[in-house]
Amino acid sequence: MDIAAYMADVGQQARSAVTAVARSSTAVRNRALLATAEALDAARKELTEANALDLARGRDNGLDAAMLDRLELTGQRIDAMIEGLRQVAALPDPIGALTDMAYRPSGIQVGKMRVPLGVIGIIYESRPNVTVEAASLCLKSGNATILRGGSESIESNQAIARCLSLGLAAAGLPETSVQVIRTTDRAAVGELITMPAFVDVIVPRGGKGLIERISRDARVPVIKHLDGVCHVYIDSHADPEKALKVAVNAKTHRYGTCNTMETLLVDAEIAEDILPLIADAFAQKGVELRGCERTCATVSSATAATEADWEAEYLAPILAIRVVDGLDGAIDHINRYSSQHTDSIITENYSRARRFITEVDSSSVMVNASTRFADGFEYGLGAEIGISTDKIHARGPVGLEGLTSQKYVVFGDGHIRT
């Protein structure tokens, strides 16, 4: 296959299709989403069989447990894809909304209209459910999309692509409104991120290496986060039972996700009391603990942490623990080592909670809640296209509004500037 020619053809078809998508009514786009949900429900056997091929190849190729977990399409995850499509269909359509309308002294009326970004290229690894999440959000927000999943999920993604094509056809939209790249050749990624004539935005979802490469080489804007070094801080005013429950969930609910806690911070005032309880709870889950000097003095099972541990995104049953001197120590640690993804404080002190959410510079900041809630589905977005830790345009879970922009609109009645 001539990859350059193939990708140019994909780009041209996406650019042609985006006009039809942007002009379509909310009802038409919703119909495509709901028809896709019906197609997925009807294709459970085909999806499972395709996923089994990917899983078998992944095991043969030595994929680790975290990658295999991301790759697997369980019945529950198929249910979640279907529910995500229905939720996105039920969300208000942002396209065409007029805001901030105001009359100027000249008599003209000025405001803003929300509009699609255009053609969105999405590059991701492992998780085939991303194919549905990304396609649904792009479609609902009036965009065309080009999806390039990892080679490890090629069979699953192509099975999902067939369901998307059925949904688009049922609504009378071009099937090229959503295209899933058919080749596993990595050269396709290089072409996709350097086609500004056809692609308006790139969204990478995957490992740090992938995102660094795309950020470095892309010739179109990128919405991204590099990694998820997420923290939970147990304050001296925390409810111990609540703190233990949240910390265990934040780490062990799923190991291979970007919103999983990687570092636990504990106020020195309560460390001797709560650290043994924490160590026992994580021992029962088989989590390896790596601690600072004060942690190791209290928890005999912890091994000494290195500087690299405070920067690590383990994506595995490993947890770094540091004892800090109060809220100031916690905020200083987080703002130094955090990837600005998600950080949480456990406290019953309102003033400390307010300080934490004000001074911690992350895209999601939480009080008395697990970092695992940093997710578009949990935030009521229906689904997410990814997490952004950038500080412009979109930040945090990127839903419908993150896939749109605004343009100024002006209303006059023969007004001229004098």
CSV table of C-alpha atoms in Angstrom, one decimal:
chain,number,residue,atom,x,y,z
A,1,MET,CA,0.0,0.0,0.0
A,2,ASP,CA,1.2,3.5,-0.9
A,3,ILE,CA,0.6,5.1,2.6
A,4,ALA,CA,1.0,8.7,1.5
A,5,ALA,CA,-1.6,8.2,-1.3
A,6,TYR,CA,-3.9,6.3,1.0
A,7,MET,CA,-3.8,9.0,3.7
A,8,ALA,CA,-4.2,11.8,1.2
A,9,ASP,CA,-7.4,10.0,-0.1
A,10,VAL,CA,-8.7,9.6,3.5
A,11,GLY,CA,-8.0,13.3,4.2
A,12,GLN,CA,-9.7,14.5,1.0
A,13,GLN,CA,-12.8,12.4,1.8
A,14,ALA,CA,-12.9,13.7,5.4
A,15,ARG,CA,-12.7,17.3,4.1
A,16,SER,CA,-15.5,16.6,1.6
A,17,ALA,CA,-17.7,15.0,4.3
A,18,VAL,CA,-17.3,17.6,6.9
A,19,THR,CA,-19.5,20.1,5.1
A,20,ALA,CA,-22.4,17.6,5.1
A,21,VAL,CA,-21.9,16.9,8.8
A,22,ALA,CA,-21.6,20.6,9.8
A,23,ARG,CA,-24.8,21.4,7.8
A,24,SER,CA,-26.8,18.4,9.2
A,25,SER,CA,-29.5,18.9,11.8
A,26,THR,CA,-29.3,17.8,15.4
A,27,ALA,CA,-31.9,15.2,14.6
A,28,VAL,CA,-29.9,13.7,11.8
A,29,ARG,CA,-26.7,13.5,13.9
A,30,ASN,CA,-28.6,12.0,16.8
A,31,ARG,CA,-30.1,9.4,14.5
A,32,ALA,CA,-26.7,8.4,13.3
A,33,LEU,CA,-25.6,7.9,17.0
A,34,LEU,CA,-28.6,5.9,17.9
A,35,ALA,CA,-28.4,3.8,14.8
A,36,THR,CA,-24.8,3.0,15.6
A,37,ALA,CA,-25.8,2.0,19.1
A,38,GLU,CA,-28.3,-0.4,17.6
A,39,ALA,CA,-25.7,-1.8,15.2
A,40,LEU,CA,-23.2,-2.4,18.1
A,41,ASP,CA,-25.9,-4.2,20.1
A,42,ALA,CA,-26.7,-6.4,17.2
A,43,ALA,CA,-23.0,-7.1,16.5
A,44,ARG,CA,-22.0,-8.3,20.0
A,45,LYS,CA,-20.8,-11.7,18.7
A,46,GLU,CA,-18.8,-10.1,15.9
A,47,LEU,CA,-17.2,-7.6,18.2
A,48,THR,CA,-16.3,-10.3,20.8
A,49,GLU,CA,-14.8,-12.5,18.1
A,50,ALA,CA,-12.7,-9.7,16.6
A,51,ASN,CA,-11.5,-8.7,20.1
A,52,ALA,CA,-10.5,-12.2,20.8
A,53,LEU,CA,-8.2,-12.2,17.8
A,54,ASP,CA,-6.6,-9.0,19.1
A,55,LEU,CA,-6.2,-10.4,22.6
A,56,ALA,CA,-4.7,-13.6,21.3
A,57,ARG,CA,-2.2,-11.8,19.2
A,58,GLY,CA,-1.4,-9.4,22.1
A,59,ARG,CA,-0.6,-12.3,24.4
A,60,ASP,CA,1.6,-13.9,21.7
A,61,ASN,CA,3.4,-10.6,21.3
A,62,GLY,CA,4.0,-10.2,25.1
A,63,LEU,CA,1.6,-7.4,25.9
A,64,ASP,CA,1.6,-6.7,29.6
A,65,ALA,CA,-1.5,-7.0,31.9
A,66,ALA,CA,-2.3,-3.3,31.8
A,67,MET,CA,-2.3,-3.2,28.0
A,68,LEU,CA,-4.4,-6.4,27.7
A,69,ASP,CA,-6.9,-4.9,30.2
A,70,ARG,CA,-7.2,-1.8,28.0
A,71,LEU,CA,-7.6,-3.9,24.9
A,72,GLU,CA,-10.3,-6.2,26.2
A,73,LEU,CA,-13.9,-5.6,25.1
A,74,THR,CA,-16.0,-7.2,27.8
A,75,GLY,CA,-19.8,-7.3,27.6
A,76,GLN,CA,-19.9,-4.5,30.2
A,77,ARG,CA,-17.6,-2.4,28.1
A,78,ILE,CA,-19.8,-2.9,25.0
A,79,ASP,CA,-22.8,-1.9,27.2
A,80,ALA,CA,-20.9,1.3,28.2
A,81,MET,CA,-20.2,2.1,24.5
A,82,ILE,CA,-23.8,1.8,23.7
A,83,GLU,CA,-24.9,3.9,26.7
A,84,GLY,CA,-22.3,6.5,25.8
A,85,LEU,CA,-23.7,6.9,22.3
A,86,ARG,CA,-27.2,7.3,23.8
A,87,GLN,CA,-26.0,9.8,26.3
A,88,VAL,CA,-24.2,11.9,23.7
A,89,ALA,CA,-27.4,11.8,21.6
A,90,ALA,CA,-29.3,13.1,24.6
A,91,LEU,CA,-26.9,16.0,25.2
A,92,PRO,CA,-27.8,19.5,24.0
A,93,ASP,CA,-26.3,20.3,20.6
A,94,PRO,CA,-23.7,23.1,21.0
A,95,ILE,CA,-23.5,24.0,17.3
A,96,GLY,CA,-25.1,27.3,16.4
A,97,ALA,CA,-25.6,28.5,19.9
A,98,LEU,CA,-25.4,32.3,20.2
A,99,THR,CA,-23.9,33.8,23.3
A,100,ASP,CA,-22.8,37.1,24.7
A,101,MET,CA,-25.0,39.1,22.4
A,102,ALA,CA,-24.7,42.8,23.2
A,103,TYR,CA,-25.3,46.2,21.5
A,104,ARG,CA,-22.3,48.4,20.9
A,105,PRO,CA,-22.5,52.2,21.0
A,106,SER,CA,-22.5,52.2,17.2
A,107,GLY,CA,-25.8,50.3,17.2
A,108,ILE,CA,-24.4,47.0,15.9
A,109,GLN,CA,-25.1,43.8,17.9
A,110,VAL,CA,-22.1,41.6,18.6
A,111,GLY,CA,-22.0,38.1,19.9
A,112,LYS,CA,-20.4,34.7,19.4
A,113,MET,CA,-21.6,31.5,17.7
A,114,ARG,CA,-20.4,28.0,18.5
A,115,VAL,CA,-19.0,26.2,15.4
A,116,PRO,CA,-17.3,22.8,14.7
A,117,LEU,CA,-13.5,22.6,14.5
A,118,GLY,CA,-13.7,20.7,11.2
A,119,VAL,CA,-11.7,17.5,10.6
A,120,ILE,CA,-10.3,16.0,13.8
A,121,GLY,CA,-7.6,13.3,13.6
A,122,ILE,CA,-7.4,11.0,16.7
A,123,ILE,CA,-4.5,8.7,17.4
A,124,TYR,CA,-4.8,6.2,20.2
A,125,GLU,CA,-3.6,2.9,21.6
A,126,SER,CA,-5.1,-0.3,22.9
A,127,ARG,CA,-8.6,0.7,23.9
A,128,PRO,CA,-11.1,0.0,21.1
A,129,ASN,CA,-14.0,1.7,23.0
A,130,VAL,CA,-12.1,5.0,22.2
A,131,THR,CA,-13.2,4.5,18.6
A,132,VAL,CA,-16.9,4.9,19.6
A,133,GLU,CA,-16.3,7.6,22.2
A,134,ALA,CA,-14.3,9.7,19.8
A,135,ALA,CA,-16.6,9.2,16.8
A,136,SER,CA,-19.7,10.0,18.8
A,137,LEU,CA,-18.4,13.3,20.2
A,138,CYS,CA,-16.9,14.4,16.8
A,139,LEU,CA,-20.2,13.6,15.0
A,140,LYS,CA,-22.4,15.3,17.6
A,141,SER,CA,-20.3,18.4,17.5
A,142,GLY,CA,-20.5,18.6,13.7
A,143,ASN,CA,-17.0,17.4,12.9
A,144,ALA,CA,-15.7,14.8,10.6
A,145,THR,CA,-13.0,12.5,12.1
A,146,ILE,CA,-10.1,10.2,11.1
A,147,LEU,CA,-9.4,7.6,13.7
A,148,ARG,CA,-6.1,5.7,13.9
A,149,GLY,CA,-6.1,3.1,16.6
A,150,GLY,CA,-3.2,1.0,17.7
A,151,SER,CA,-2.1,-2.1,15.7
A,152,GLU,CA,-2.9,-4.3,18.7
A,153,SER,CA,-6.7,-3.4,18.3
A,154,ILE,CA,-7.0,-3.5,14.5
A,155,GLU,CA,-9.6,-6.3,14.4
A,156,SER,CA,-11.7,-4.7,17.1
A,157,ASN,CA,-11.6,-1.3,15.6
A,158,GLN,CA,-12.5,-2.5,12.1
A,159,ALA,CA,-15.5,-4.3,13.6
A,160,ILE,CA,-16.6,-1.2,15.3
A,161,ALA,CA,-16.0,0.8,12.1
A,162,ARG,CA,-18.5,-1.4,10.3
A,163,CYS,CA,-21.1,-0.5,13.0
A,164,LEU,CA,-20.3,3.2,12.6
A,165,SER,CA,-20.8,3.0,8.8
A,166,LEU,CA,-24.2,1.4,9.3
A,167,GLY,CA,-25.2,4.2,11.7
A,168,LEU,CA,-24.1,7.0,9.4
A,169,ALA,CA,-25.8,5.3,6.4
A,170,ALA,CA,-29.1,5.0,8.4
A,171,ALA,CA,-29.0,8.8,9.0
A,172,GLY,CA,-28.1,9.7,5.4
A,173,LEU,CA,-24.7,11.1,6.3
A,174,PRO,CA,-21.6,10.3,4.3
A,175,GLU,CA,-19.9,7.1,5.6
A,176,THR,CA,-16.6,9.0,5.2
A,177,SER,CA,-17.7,11.3,8.1
A,178,VAL,CA,-16.0,8.8,10.3
A,179,GLN,CA,-13.0,6.9,8.9
A,180,VAL,CA,-11.0,4.3,10.8
A,181,ILE,CA,-7.6,3.8,9.3
A,182,ARG,CA,-7.2,0.3,7.9
A,183,THR,CA,-3.5,0.0,7.9
A,184,THR,CA,-1.2,-0.7,11.0
A,185,ASP,CA,1.8,0.9,9.2
A,186,ARG,CA,3.1,3.6,11.5
A,187,ALA,CA,3.8,5.8,8.5
A,188,ALA,CA,0.1,6.5,8.5
A,189,VAL,CA,0.5,8.5,11.7
A,190,GLY,CA,3.3,10.6,10.2
A,191,GLU,CA,1.0,11.4,7.3
A,192,LEU,CA,-2.0,12.2,9.4
A,193,ILE,CA,-0.3,14.7,11.7
A,194,THR,CA,1.3,16.6,8.7
A,195,MET,CA,-1.8,17.2,6.6
A,196,PRO,CA,-3.0,20.7,7.5
A,197,ALA,CA,-4.9,20.9,4.2
A,198,PHE,CA,-7.2,18.2,5.4
A,199,VAL,CA,-6.9,18.0,9.2
A,200,ASP,CA,-7.7,20.8,11.6
A,201,VAL,CA,-6.9,19.3,15.0
A,202,ILE,CA,-5.0,16.2,16.3
A,203,VAL,CA,-5.9,14.5,19.5
A,204,PRO,CA,-3.4,11.8,20.7
A,205,ARG,CA,-4.4,9.3,23.3
A,206,GLY,CA,-1.8,6.9,24.5
A,207,GLY,CA,1.6,6.5,26.0
A,208,LYS,CA,4.0,9.4,26.7
A,209,GLY,CA,6.3,8.4,23.9
A,210,LEU,CA,3.5,8.6,21.3
A,211,ILE,CA,2.2,11.9,22.5
A,212,GLU,CA,5.7,13.4,22.7
A,213,ARG,CA,6.3,12.4,19.1
A,214,ILE,CA,3.1,13.8,17.9
A,215,SER,CA,3.6,17.1,19.8
A,216,ARG,CA,7.0,17.4,18.3
A,217,ASP,CA,6.2,16.5,14.7
A,218,ALA,CA,2.6,17.6,14.1
A,219,ARG,CA,2.0,20.5,11.7
A,220,VAL,CA,-1.6,21.0,13.0
A,221,PRO,CA,-2.8,22.0,16.5
A,222,VAL,CA,-2.7,19.2,19.2
A,223,ILE,CA,-5.0,18.7,22.2
A,224,LYS,CA,-3.2,16.4,24.6
A,225,HIS,CA,-1.9,15.3,28.0
A,226,LEU,CA,1.4,13.5,28.3
A,227,ASP,CA,0.8,11.4,31.4
A,228,GLY,CA,-1.3,11.0,34.5
A,229,VAL,CA,0.8,11.5,37.7
A,230,CYS,CA,-2.3,11.8,40.0
A,231,HIS,CA,-2.2,12.5,43.7
A,232,VAL,CA,-4.4,12.0,46.7
A,233,TYR,CA,-3.6,14.0,49.8
A,234,ILE,CA,-4.9,12.8,53.2
A,235,ASP,CA,-5.1,15.9,55.4
A,236,SER,CA,-4.9,15.9,59.2
A,237,HIS,CA,-8.6,16.9,59.3
A,238,ALA,CA,-9.6,13.9,57.1
A,239,ASP,CA,-12.1,11.3,58.2
A,240,PRO,CA,-9.9,8.1,58.4
A,241,GLU,CA,-12.5,5.7,57.1
A,242,LYS,CA,-13.3,8.0,54.2
A,243,ALA,CA,-9.6,8.6,53.4
A,244,LEU,CA,-8.9,4.9,53.3
A,245,LYS,CA,-11.8,4.1,51.1
A,246,VAL,CA,-11.0,6.9,48.6
A,247,ALA,CA,-7.2,6.1,48.5
A,248,VAL,CA,-7.8,2.4,47.8
A,249,ASN,CA,-10.3,3.1,45.1
A,250,ALA,CA,-8.2,5.7,43.5
A,251,LYS,CA,-5.3,3.2,43.1
A,252,THR,CA,-6.9,-0.2,42.7
A,253,HIS,CA,-10.2,0.4,40.8
A,254,ARG,CA,-8.1,0.1,37.6
A,255,TYR,CA,-4.4,0.2,37.3
A,256,GLY,CA,-3.9,1.0,33.7
A,257,THR,CA,-5.7,4.4,33.4
A,258,CYS,CA,-4.4,7.9,33.4
A,259,ASN,CA,-6.7,9.0,36.3
A,260,THR,CA,-5.3,6.3,38.6
A,261,MET,CA,-3.6,7.6,41.8
A,262,GLU,CA,0.2,7.1,41.5
A,263,THR,CA,1.3,9.0,44.6
A,264,LEU,CA,-0.3,9.2,48.1
A,265,LEU,CA,0.5,12.1,50.3
A,266,VAL,CA,-0.2,11.9,54.1
A,267,ASP,CA,-0.1,14.8,56.6
A,268,ALA,CA,2.7,14.2,59.1
A,269,GLU,CA,0.3,14.8,62.0
A,270,ILE,CA,-1.7,11.6,61.3
A,271,ALA,CA,0.9,9.5,59.5
A,272,GLU,CA,1.7,7.2,62.4
A,273,ASP,CA,-2.0,6.4,62.9
A,274,ILE,CA,-3.2,6.0,59.3
A,275,LEU,CA,-0.2,4.7,57.4
A,276,PRO,CA,-0.4,1.2,59.0
A,277,LEU,CA,-4.1,1.0,58.0
A,278,ILE,CA,-3.2,2.1,54.5
A,279,ALA,CA,-0.4,-0.4,54.3
A,280,ASP,CA,-2.7,-3.3,55.3
A,281,ALA,CA,-5.3,-2.3,52.8
A,282,PHE,CA,-2.9,-2.2,49.9
A,283,ALA,CA,-1.2,-5.4,51.0
A,284,GLN,CA,-4.5,-7.1,50.6
A,285,LYS,CA,-4.7,-5.8,47.1
A,286,GLY,CA,-1.1,-6.8,46.3
A,287,VAL,CA,0.1,-3.3,45.8
A,288,GLU,CA,3.8,-2.6,46.2
A,289,LEU,CA,4.6,0.5,48.3
A,290,ARG,CA,7.5,2.8,47.8
A,291,GLY,CA,7.9,5.4,50.5
A,292,CYS,CA,9.9,8.4,51.7
A,293,GLU,CA,12.1,8.0,54.7
A,294,ARG,CA,9.3,8.9,57.1
A,295,THR,CA,6.9,6.4,55.4
A,296,CYS,CA,9.5,3.6,55.6
A,297,ALA,CA,10.0,4.3,59.3
A,298,THR,CA,6.3,3.5,59.9
A,299,VAL,CA,5.6,0.9,57.2
A,300,SER,CA,8.1,-1.9,57.3
A,301,SER,CA,6.8,-3.4,54.0
A,302,ALA,CA,7.6,-0.2,52.0
A,303,THR,CA,10.8,0.1,50.1
A,304,ALA,CA,12.7,3.4,49.8
A,305,ALA,CA,11.4,5.6,47.0
A,306,THR,CA,13.7,7.4,44.7
A,307,GLU,CA,13.3,10.8,43.0
A,308,ALA,CA,12.0,9.0,39.9
A,309,ASP,CA,9.1,7.5,41.9
A,310,TRP,CA,7.6,11.0,42.5
A,311,GLU,CA,7.5,11.5,38.7
A,312,ALA,CA,6.3,8.0,37.8
A,313,GLU,CA,3.1,7.0,36.1
A,314,TYR,CA,3.2,3.3,37.0
A,315,LEU,CA,0.0,2.1,35.4
A,316,ALA,CA,0.6,-0.9,37.7
A,317,PRO,CA,0.1,-2.1,41.3
A,318,ILE,CA,2.8,0.2,42.6
A,319,LEU,CA,2.2,3.2,44.8
A,320,ALA,CA,4.5,6.0,46.0
A,321,ILE,CA,3.8,7.4,49.5
A,322,ARG,CA,5.2,10.6,50.9
A,323,VAL,CA,4.6,12.1,54.4
A,324,VAL,CA,4.3,15.9,54.0
A,325,ASP,CA,4.2,18.8,56.5
A,326,GLY,CA,0.7,19.9,56.2
A,327,LEU,CA,-1.3,21.4,53.3
A,328,ASP,CA,1.6,23.6,52.2
A,329,GLY,CA,3.9,20.6,51.9
A,330,ALA,CA,1.2,18.7,49.9
A,331,ILE,CA,0.6,21.6,47.5
A,332,ASP,CA,4.3,22.2,47.0
A,333,HIS,CA,4.8,18.5,46.2
A,334,ILE,CA,1.9,18.3,43.8
A,335,ASN,CA,2.7,21.5,41.9
A,336,ARG,CA,6.3,20.2,41.5
A,337,TYR,CA,5.6,16.6,40.4
A,338,SER,CA,2.0,16.5,39.2
A,339,SER,CA,1.3,16.2,35.4
A,340,GLN,CA,-1.6,18.6,36.0
A,341,HIS,CA,-4.1,15.8,35.3
A,342,THR,CA,-6.1,15.1,38.5
A,343,ASP,CA,-5.4,15.6,42.2
A,344,SER,CA,-7.6,15.1,45.3
A,345,ILE,CA,-7.7,16.2,48.9
A,346,ILE,CA,-9.4,14.2,51.7
A,347,THR,CA,-10.4,16.6,54.5
A,348,GLU,CA,-13.3,17.8,56.6
A,349,ASN,CA,-11.9,21.3,56.8
A,350,TYR,CA,-13.6,23.6,54.3
A,351,SER,CA,-10.9,26.3,54.4
A,352,ARG,CA,-8.2,23.7,53.5
A,353,ALA,CA,-10.4,22.2,50.7
A,354,ARG,CA,-10.8,25.7,49.3
A,355,ARG,CA,-7.1,26.4,49.4
A,356,PHE,CA,-6.3,23.1,47.7
A,357,ILE,CA,-8.7,23.6,44.8
A,358,THR,CA,-7.5,27.2,44.4
A,359,GLU,CA,-3.7,26.5,44.6
A,360,VAL,CA,-3.3,23.1,42.9
A,361,ASP,CA,-2.8,23.8,39.2
A,362,SER,CA,-4.4,20.7,37.6
A,363,SER,CA,-7.1,20.2,35.0
A,364,SER,CA,-9.3,18.4,37.6
A,365,VAL,CA,-9.1,19.1,41.4
A,366,MET,CA,-11.2,17.1,43.8
A,367,VAL,CA,-12.4,17.2,47.4
A,368,ASN,CA,-13.2,13.9,49.2
A,369,ALA,CA,-13.5,12.0,45.9
A,370,SER,CA,-11.4,9.4,44.0
A,371,THR,CA,-9.3,10.6,41.1
A,372,ARG,CA,-11.0,7.8,39.1
A,373,PHE,CA,-13.9,10.2,38.6
A,374,ALA,CA,-11.8,12.3,36.2
A,375,ASP,CA,-13.7,11.0,33.2
A,376,GLY,CA,-16.0,12.5,30.6
A,377,PHE,CA,-18.7,9.8,31.2
A,378,GLU,CA,-18.6,10.5,35.0
A,379,TYR,CA,-18.6,14.3,34.4
A,380,GLY,CA,-21.9,14.0,32.4
A,381,LEU,CA,-20.2,14.6,29.1
A,382,GLY,CA,-21.6,11.3,27.7
A,383,ALA,CA,-18.1,10.3,26.6
A,384,GLU,CA,-14.8,12.0,26.2
A,385,ILE,CA,-12.3,12.3,23.4
A,386,GLY,CA,-9.4,12.5,25.9
A,387,ILE,CA,-8.0,14.6,28.7
A,388,SER,CA,-6.3,17.9,28.1
A,389,THR,CA,-3.8,19.3,30.4
A,390,ASP,CA,-3.1,22.2,28.1
A,391,LYS,CA,-4.2,25.7,29.3
A,392,ILE,CA,-5.8,27.0,26.2
A,393,HIS,CA,-9.1,26.1,24.5
A,394,ALA,CA,-10.0,22.8,26.2
A,395,ARG,CA,-8.8,21.6,29.6
A,396,GLY,CA,-9.7,18.4,31.5
A,397,PRO,CA,-12.0,15.8,30.0
A,398,VAL,CA,-12.7,17.0,26.4
A,399,GLY,CA,-16.4,16.7,25.5
A,400,LEU,CA,-18.6,18.4,23.0
A,401,GLU,CA,-17.6,22.0,23.7
A,402,GLY,CA,-13.9,21.1,23.6
A,403,LEU,CA,-14.5,20.0,20.0
A,404,THR,CA,-16.0,23.3,19.0
A,405,SER,CA,-14.8,26.8,18.6
A,406,GLN,CA,-16.5,30.2,18.5
A,407,LYS,CA,-16.7,32.9,15.9
A,408,TYR,CA,-17.9,36.4,16.2
A,409,VAL,CA,-21.2,37.3,14.6
A,410,VAL,CA,-22.4,40.9,14.0
A,411,PHE,CA,-26.0,42.1,13.3
A,412,GLY,CA,-26.7,45.5,11.9
A,413,ASP,CA,-29.3,47.3,9.8
A,414,GLY,CA,-27.3,49.1,7.2
A,415,HIS,CA,-24.8,50.3,9.8
A,416,ILE,CA,-21.6,51.9,8.5
A,417,ARG,CA,-18.5,52.9,10.4
A,418,THR,CA,-17.9,56.6,10.5
